[in-house]
Short mmCIF file of C-alpha atoms and ligand atoms in Angstrom, two decimals:
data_model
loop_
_atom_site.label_atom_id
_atom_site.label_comp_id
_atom_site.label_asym_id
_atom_site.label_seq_id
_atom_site.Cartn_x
_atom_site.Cartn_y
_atom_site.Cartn_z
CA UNK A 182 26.50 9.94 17.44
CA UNK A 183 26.61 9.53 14.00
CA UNK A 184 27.65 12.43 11.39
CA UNK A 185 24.99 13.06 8.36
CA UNK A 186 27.28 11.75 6.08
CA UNK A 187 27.56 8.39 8.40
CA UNK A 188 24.10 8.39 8.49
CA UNK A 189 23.54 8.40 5.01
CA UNK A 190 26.27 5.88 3.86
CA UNK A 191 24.59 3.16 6.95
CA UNK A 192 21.03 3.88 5.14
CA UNK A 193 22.71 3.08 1.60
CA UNK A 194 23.64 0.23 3.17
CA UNK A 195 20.46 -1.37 4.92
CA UNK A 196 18.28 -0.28 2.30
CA UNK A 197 20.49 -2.47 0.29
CA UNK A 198 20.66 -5.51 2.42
CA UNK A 199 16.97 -5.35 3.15
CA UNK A 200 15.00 -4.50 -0.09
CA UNK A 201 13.75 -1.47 0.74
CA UNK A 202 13.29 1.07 -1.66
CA UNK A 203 12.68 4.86 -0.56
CA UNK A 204 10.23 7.18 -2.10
CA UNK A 205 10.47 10.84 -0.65
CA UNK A 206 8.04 13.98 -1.59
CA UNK A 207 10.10 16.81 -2.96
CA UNK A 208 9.13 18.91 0.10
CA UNK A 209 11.48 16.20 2.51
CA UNK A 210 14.71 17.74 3.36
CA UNK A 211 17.85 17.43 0.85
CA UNK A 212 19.86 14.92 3.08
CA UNK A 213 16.89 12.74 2.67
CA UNK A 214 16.67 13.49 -1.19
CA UNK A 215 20.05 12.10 -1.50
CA UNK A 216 19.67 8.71 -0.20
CA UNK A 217 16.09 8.54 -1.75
CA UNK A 218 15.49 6.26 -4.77
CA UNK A 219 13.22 8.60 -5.86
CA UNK A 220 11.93 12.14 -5.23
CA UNK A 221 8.76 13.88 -6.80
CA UNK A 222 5.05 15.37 -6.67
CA UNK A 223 2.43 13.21 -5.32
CA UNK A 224 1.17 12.13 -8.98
CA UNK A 225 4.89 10.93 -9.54
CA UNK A 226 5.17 9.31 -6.18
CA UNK A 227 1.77 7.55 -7.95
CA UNK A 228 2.90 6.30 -10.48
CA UNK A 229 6.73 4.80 -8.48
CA UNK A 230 4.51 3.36 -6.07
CA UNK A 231 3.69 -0.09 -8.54
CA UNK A 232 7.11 0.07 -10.35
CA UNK A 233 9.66 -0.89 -7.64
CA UNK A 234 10.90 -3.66 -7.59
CA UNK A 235 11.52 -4.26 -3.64
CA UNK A 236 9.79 -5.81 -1.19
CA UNK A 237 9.53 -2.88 1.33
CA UNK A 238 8.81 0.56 0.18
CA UNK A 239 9.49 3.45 2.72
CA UNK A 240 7.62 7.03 1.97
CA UNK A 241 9.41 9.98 3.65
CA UNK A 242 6.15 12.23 3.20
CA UNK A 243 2.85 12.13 4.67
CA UNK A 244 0.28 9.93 5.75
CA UNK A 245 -2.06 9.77 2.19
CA UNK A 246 1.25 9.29 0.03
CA UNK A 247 1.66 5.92 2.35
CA UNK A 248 -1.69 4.75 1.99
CA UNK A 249 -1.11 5.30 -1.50
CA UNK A 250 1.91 3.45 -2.05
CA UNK A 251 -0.26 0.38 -0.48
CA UNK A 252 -3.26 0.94 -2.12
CA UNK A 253 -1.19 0.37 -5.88
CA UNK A 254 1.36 -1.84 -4.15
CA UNK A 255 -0.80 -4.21 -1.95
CA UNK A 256 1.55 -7.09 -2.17
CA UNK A 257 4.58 -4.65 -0.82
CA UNK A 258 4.91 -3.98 2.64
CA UNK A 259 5.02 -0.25 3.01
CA UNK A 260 6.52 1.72 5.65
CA UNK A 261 5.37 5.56 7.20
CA UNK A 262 8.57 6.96 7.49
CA UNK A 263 7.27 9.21 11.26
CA UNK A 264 3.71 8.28 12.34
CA UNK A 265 3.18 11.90 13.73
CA UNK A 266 3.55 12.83 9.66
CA UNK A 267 -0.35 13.46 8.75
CA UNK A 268 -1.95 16.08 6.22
CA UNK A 269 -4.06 18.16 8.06
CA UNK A 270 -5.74 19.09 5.05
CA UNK A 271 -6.56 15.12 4.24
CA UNK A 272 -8.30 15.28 7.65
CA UNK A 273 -10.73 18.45 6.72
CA UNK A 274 -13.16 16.14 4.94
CA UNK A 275 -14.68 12.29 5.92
CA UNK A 276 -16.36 9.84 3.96
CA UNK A 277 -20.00 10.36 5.40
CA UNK A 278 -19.70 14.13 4.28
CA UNK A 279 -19.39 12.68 1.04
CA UNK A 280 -22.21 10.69 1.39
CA UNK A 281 -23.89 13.64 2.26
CA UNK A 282 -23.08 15.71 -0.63
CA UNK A 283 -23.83 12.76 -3.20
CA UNK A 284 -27.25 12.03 -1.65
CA UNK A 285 -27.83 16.29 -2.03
CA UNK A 286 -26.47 16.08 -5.99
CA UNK A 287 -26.27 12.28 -7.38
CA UNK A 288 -26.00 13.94 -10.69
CA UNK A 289 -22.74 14.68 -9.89
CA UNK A 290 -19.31 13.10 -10.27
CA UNK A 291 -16.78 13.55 -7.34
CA UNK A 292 -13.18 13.83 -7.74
CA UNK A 293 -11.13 14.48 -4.92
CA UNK A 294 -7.79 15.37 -4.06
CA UNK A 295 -5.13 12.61 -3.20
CA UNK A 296 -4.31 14.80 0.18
CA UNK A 297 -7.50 13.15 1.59
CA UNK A 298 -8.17 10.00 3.28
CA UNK A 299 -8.27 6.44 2.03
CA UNK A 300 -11.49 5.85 3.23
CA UNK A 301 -13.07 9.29 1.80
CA UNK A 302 -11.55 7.52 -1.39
CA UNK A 303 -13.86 5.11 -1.56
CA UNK A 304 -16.98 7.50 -1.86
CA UNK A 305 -15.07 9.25 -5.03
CA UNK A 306 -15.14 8.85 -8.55
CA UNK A 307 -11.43 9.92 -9.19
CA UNK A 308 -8.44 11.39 -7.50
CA UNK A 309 -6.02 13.98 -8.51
CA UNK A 310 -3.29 15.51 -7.86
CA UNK A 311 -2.01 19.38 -8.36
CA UNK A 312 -0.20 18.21 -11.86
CA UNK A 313 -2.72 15.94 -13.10
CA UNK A 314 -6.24 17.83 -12.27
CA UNK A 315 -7.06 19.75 -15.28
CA UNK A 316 -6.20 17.22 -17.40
CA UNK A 317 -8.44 14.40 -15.74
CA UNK A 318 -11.41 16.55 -14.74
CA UNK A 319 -11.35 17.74 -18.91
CA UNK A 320 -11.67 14.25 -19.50
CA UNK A 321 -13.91 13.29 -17.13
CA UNK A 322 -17.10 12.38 -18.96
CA UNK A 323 -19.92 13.72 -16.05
CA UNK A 324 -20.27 17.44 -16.75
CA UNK A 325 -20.77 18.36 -13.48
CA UNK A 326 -18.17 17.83 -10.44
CA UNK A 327 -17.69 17.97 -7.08
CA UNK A 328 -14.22 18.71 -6.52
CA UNK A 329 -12.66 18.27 -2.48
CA UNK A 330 -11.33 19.04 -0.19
CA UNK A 331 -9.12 22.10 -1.97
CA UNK A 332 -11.09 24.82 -2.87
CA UNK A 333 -8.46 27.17 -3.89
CA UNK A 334 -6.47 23.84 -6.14
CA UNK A 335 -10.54 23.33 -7.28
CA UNK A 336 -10.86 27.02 -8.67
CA UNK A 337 -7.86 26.96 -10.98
CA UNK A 338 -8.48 24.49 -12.14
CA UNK A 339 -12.34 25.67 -13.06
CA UNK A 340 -10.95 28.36 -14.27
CA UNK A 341 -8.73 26.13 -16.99
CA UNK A 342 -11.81 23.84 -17.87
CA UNK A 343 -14.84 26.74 -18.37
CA UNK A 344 -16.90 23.54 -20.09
CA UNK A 345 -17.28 21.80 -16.59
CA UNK A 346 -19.93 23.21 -14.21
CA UNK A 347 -17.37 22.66 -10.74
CA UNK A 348 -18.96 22.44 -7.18
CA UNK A 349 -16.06 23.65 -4.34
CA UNK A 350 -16.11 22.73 -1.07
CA UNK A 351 -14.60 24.68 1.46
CA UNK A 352 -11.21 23.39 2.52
CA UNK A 353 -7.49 23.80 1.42
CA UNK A 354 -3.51 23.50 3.04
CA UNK A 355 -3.13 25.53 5.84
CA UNK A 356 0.26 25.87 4.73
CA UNK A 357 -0.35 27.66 1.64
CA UNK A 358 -2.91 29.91 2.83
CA UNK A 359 -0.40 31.37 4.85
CA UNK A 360 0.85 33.31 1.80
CA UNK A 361 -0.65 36.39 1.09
CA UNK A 362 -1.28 39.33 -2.01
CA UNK A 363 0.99 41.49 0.92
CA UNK A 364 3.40 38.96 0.91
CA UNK A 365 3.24 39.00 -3.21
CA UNK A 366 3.84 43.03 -2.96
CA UNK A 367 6.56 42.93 -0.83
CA UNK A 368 8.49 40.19 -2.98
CA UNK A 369 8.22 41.84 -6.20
CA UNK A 370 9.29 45.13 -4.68
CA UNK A 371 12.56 42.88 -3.04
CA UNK A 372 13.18 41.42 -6.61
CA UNK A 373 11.57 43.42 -9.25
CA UNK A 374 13.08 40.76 -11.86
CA UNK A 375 12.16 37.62 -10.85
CA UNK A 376 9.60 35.40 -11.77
CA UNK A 377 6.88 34.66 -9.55
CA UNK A 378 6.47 30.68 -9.33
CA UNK A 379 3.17 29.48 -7.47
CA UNK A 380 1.78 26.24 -6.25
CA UNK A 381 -1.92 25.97 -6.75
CA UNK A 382 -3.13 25.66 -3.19
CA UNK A 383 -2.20 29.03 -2.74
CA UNK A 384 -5.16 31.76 -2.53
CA UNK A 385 -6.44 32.20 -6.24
CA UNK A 386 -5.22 35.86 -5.50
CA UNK A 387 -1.85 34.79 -5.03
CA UNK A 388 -1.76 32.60 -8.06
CA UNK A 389 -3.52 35.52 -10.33
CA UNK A 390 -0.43 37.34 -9.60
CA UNK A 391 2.24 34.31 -10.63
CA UNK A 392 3.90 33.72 -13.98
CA UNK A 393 3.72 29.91 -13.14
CA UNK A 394 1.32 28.16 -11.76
CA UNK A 395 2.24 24.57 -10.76
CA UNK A 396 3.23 21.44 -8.87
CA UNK A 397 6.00 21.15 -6.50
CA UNK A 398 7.79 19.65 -9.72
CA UNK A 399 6.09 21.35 -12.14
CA UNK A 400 7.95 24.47 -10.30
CA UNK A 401 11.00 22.81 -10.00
CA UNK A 402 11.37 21.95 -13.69
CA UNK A 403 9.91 25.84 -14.82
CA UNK A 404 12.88 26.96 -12.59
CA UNK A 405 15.47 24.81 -13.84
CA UNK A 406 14.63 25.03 -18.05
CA UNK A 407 13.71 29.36 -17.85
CA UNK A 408 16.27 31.49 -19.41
CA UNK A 409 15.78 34.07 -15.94
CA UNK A 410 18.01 34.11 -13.11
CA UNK A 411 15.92 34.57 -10.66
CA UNK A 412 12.66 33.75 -9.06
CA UNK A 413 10.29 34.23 -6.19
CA UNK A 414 9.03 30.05 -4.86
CA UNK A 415 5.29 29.82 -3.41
CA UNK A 416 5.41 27.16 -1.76
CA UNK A 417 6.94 24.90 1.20
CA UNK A 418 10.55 26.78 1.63
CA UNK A 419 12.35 23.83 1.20
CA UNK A 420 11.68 24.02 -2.98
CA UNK A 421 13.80 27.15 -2.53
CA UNK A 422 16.82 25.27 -1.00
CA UNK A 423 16.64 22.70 -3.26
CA UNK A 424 16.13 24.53 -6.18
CA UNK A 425 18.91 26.73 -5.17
CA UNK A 426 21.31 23.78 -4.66
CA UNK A 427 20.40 22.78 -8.08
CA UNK A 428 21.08 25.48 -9.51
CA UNK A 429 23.93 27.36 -8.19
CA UNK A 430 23.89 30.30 -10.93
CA UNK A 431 20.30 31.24 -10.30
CA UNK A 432 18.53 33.10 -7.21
CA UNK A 433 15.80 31.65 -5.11
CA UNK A 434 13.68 33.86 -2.88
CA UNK A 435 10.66 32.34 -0.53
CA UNK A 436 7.74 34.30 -0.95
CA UNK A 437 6.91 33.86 2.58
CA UNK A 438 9.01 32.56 5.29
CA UNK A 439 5.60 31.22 6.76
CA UNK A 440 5.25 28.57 3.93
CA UNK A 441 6.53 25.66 5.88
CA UNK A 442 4.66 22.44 6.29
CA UNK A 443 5.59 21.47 9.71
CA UNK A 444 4.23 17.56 8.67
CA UNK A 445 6.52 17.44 5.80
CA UNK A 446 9.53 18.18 8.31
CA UNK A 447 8.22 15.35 10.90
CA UNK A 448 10.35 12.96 9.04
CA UNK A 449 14.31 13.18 9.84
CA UNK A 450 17.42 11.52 8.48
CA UNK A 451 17.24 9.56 12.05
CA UNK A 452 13.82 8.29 11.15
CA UNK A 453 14.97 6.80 8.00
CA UNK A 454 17.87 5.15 9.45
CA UNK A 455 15.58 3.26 11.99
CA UNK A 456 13.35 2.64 9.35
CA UNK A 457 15.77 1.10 6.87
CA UNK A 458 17.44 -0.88 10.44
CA UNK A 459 13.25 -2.24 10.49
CA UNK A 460 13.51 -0.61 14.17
CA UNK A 461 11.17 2.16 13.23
CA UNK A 462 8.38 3.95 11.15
CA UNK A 463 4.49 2.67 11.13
CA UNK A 464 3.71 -0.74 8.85
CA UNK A 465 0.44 0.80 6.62
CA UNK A 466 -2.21 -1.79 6.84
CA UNK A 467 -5.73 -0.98 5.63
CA UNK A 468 -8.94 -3.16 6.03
CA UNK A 469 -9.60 -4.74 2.50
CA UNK A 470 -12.49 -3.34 1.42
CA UNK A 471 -10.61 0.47 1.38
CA UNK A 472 -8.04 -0.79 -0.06
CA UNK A 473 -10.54 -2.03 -3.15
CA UNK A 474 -13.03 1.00 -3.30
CA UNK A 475 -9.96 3.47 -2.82
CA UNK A 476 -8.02 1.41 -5.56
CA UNK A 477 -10.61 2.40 -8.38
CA UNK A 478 -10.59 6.00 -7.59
CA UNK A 479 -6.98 6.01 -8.04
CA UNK A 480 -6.90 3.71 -10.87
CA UNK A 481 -8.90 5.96 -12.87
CA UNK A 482 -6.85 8.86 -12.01
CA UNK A 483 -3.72 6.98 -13.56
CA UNK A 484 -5.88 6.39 -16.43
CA UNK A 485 -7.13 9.41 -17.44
CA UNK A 486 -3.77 11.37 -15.96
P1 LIG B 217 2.44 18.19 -5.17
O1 LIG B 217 3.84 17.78 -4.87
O2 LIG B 217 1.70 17.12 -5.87
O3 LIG B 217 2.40 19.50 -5.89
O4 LIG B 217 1.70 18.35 -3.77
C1 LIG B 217 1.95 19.38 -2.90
C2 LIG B 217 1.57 19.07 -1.52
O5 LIG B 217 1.19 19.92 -0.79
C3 LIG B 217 1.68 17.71 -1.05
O6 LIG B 217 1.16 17.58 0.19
FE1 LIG B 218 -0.76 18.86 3.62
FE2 LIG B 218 -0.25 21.35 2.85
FE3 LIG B 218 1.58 20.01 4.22
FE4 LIG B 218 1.02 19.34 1.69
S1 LIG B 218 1.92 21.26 2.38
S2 LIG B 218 1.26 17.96 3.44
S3 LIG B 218 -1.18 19.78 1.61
S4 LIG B 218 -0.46 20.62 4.94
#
């Protein structure tokens, strides 16, 4: 039985030895985050997934951010750091839905979340992701948009881009949903000086309420540069413990304790260690023409991102 600290040293280690280079979203634990090559939002993650330079890339996060990785990487192999690790919201929404709705408004462009599948990818104009969204559907030339799967990311950011006549769809995180304006009362009354920091799945009545609304990094870095001392987190609880071993002199309060993405926590230090020993994890291997049609949905979101 190894300690964490063994664990994390012998990971070091084979990730050295083998070329492996680990990507992990910010909501992945903190002993993860510290033998991770690099940690971020799901547009960063993006944007890593062509620069490494190994041959093996390993994402501690969920199913999409994998397929991902491939889709811009498809000469790396790329590893699923716990198979059971999906997005239940990527799974709301398939690709002859989309057919559907294009066939009922071809006038219309249709951007979709990353947290969806690669396949619904190939049916979409663009992707985006909670930092990058207002800024690619403003430049998106089609006035009108279908926007999927995340109704409650879709309507702010409709609400930011007035010009653009946005379609929702019904659909969102389960995790976020889970917070409520109650849960928004009782905080404030808790902490009547702290800053209410909110991720944009969250109910638009939740965000209303926040004094940032943002990414998981987008928080992070509010949190980190603001003059205040303390603030209330909206989303996955683990942003509060890393935040508050960031930042020691500050105070970090969840805003519910419910806000905790069960997928995100699939993935253990024990999974990485197999992984990086090439005992464990799922190879992600795609038939070719997803990769292609997905590709050019997500190429144009690193374009106009
Ligand atoms: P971001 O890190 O891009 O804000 O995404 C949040 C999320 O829920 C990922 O599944
Ligand atoms: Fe999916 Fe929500 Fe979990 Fe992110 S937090 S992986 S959107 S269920």
């Amino acid at each position: 039985m190894y300690s964490t600290r063994e664990m994390q040293d012998k990971i070091l280690q084979l990730k050295k030895e083998n070329d492996i280079c680990i990507l992990a979203h910010a909501y992945q634990s903190h002993d993860i985050w510290e033998v991770a090559d690099y940690v971020g939002d799901s547009y960063g993650l993006s944007l890593q997934a062509a620069k490494s330079p190994c041959k093996t890339v390993l994402m501690c996060g969920v199913r999409f951010m994998a397929e991902t990785v491939k889709i811009l990487s498809p000469e790396k192999k790329v590893l699923l750091s716990n198979s059971q690790a999906e997005c239940p919201m990527a799974d709301q929404m398939d690709a002859d839905l989309v057919r559907q709705m294009k066939a009922q408004y071809p006038d219309y462009a249709v951007a979709a979340y990353i947290n969806t599948t690669s396949e619904l990818k190939t049916e979409c104009d663009v992707c985006v992701t909670s930092s990058s969204a207002v800024k690619i559907i403003r430049n998106l030339e089609n006035p009108n948009i279908i926007f999927i799967p995340d109704c409650n990311l879709g309507s702010w950011v409709s609400n930011q881009v007035p010009e653009k006549n946005i379609r929702l769809v019904h659909g969102g995180c389960p995790t976020h949903v889970r917070v409520s304006v109650k849960d928004v009362e009782k905080a404030r009354a808790l902490h009547p000086e702290a800053l209410l920091l909110v991720h944009p799945e969250c109910l638009p009545e939740v965000a209303k309420q926040a004094d940032y609304i943002g990414s998981t990094t987008g928080i992070m870095d509010f949190a980190k540069n603001s003059d205040a001392k303390e603030f209330i987190i909206g989303t996955e609880n683990s942003i509060v413990q890393h935040l508050q071993f960031d930042c020691p002199d500050k105070d970090f309060y969840p805003l519910s304790k419910d806000c905790v993405c069960h997928n995100m926590k699939a993935t253990t230090l024990a999974d990485v260690l197999k992984c990086v020993s090439l005992t464990g994890g799922e190879e992600i291997i795609l038939p070719e023409e997803v990769m292609t049609g997905a590709r050019r949905c997500l190429d144009t979101m690193l374009t106009l991102g």
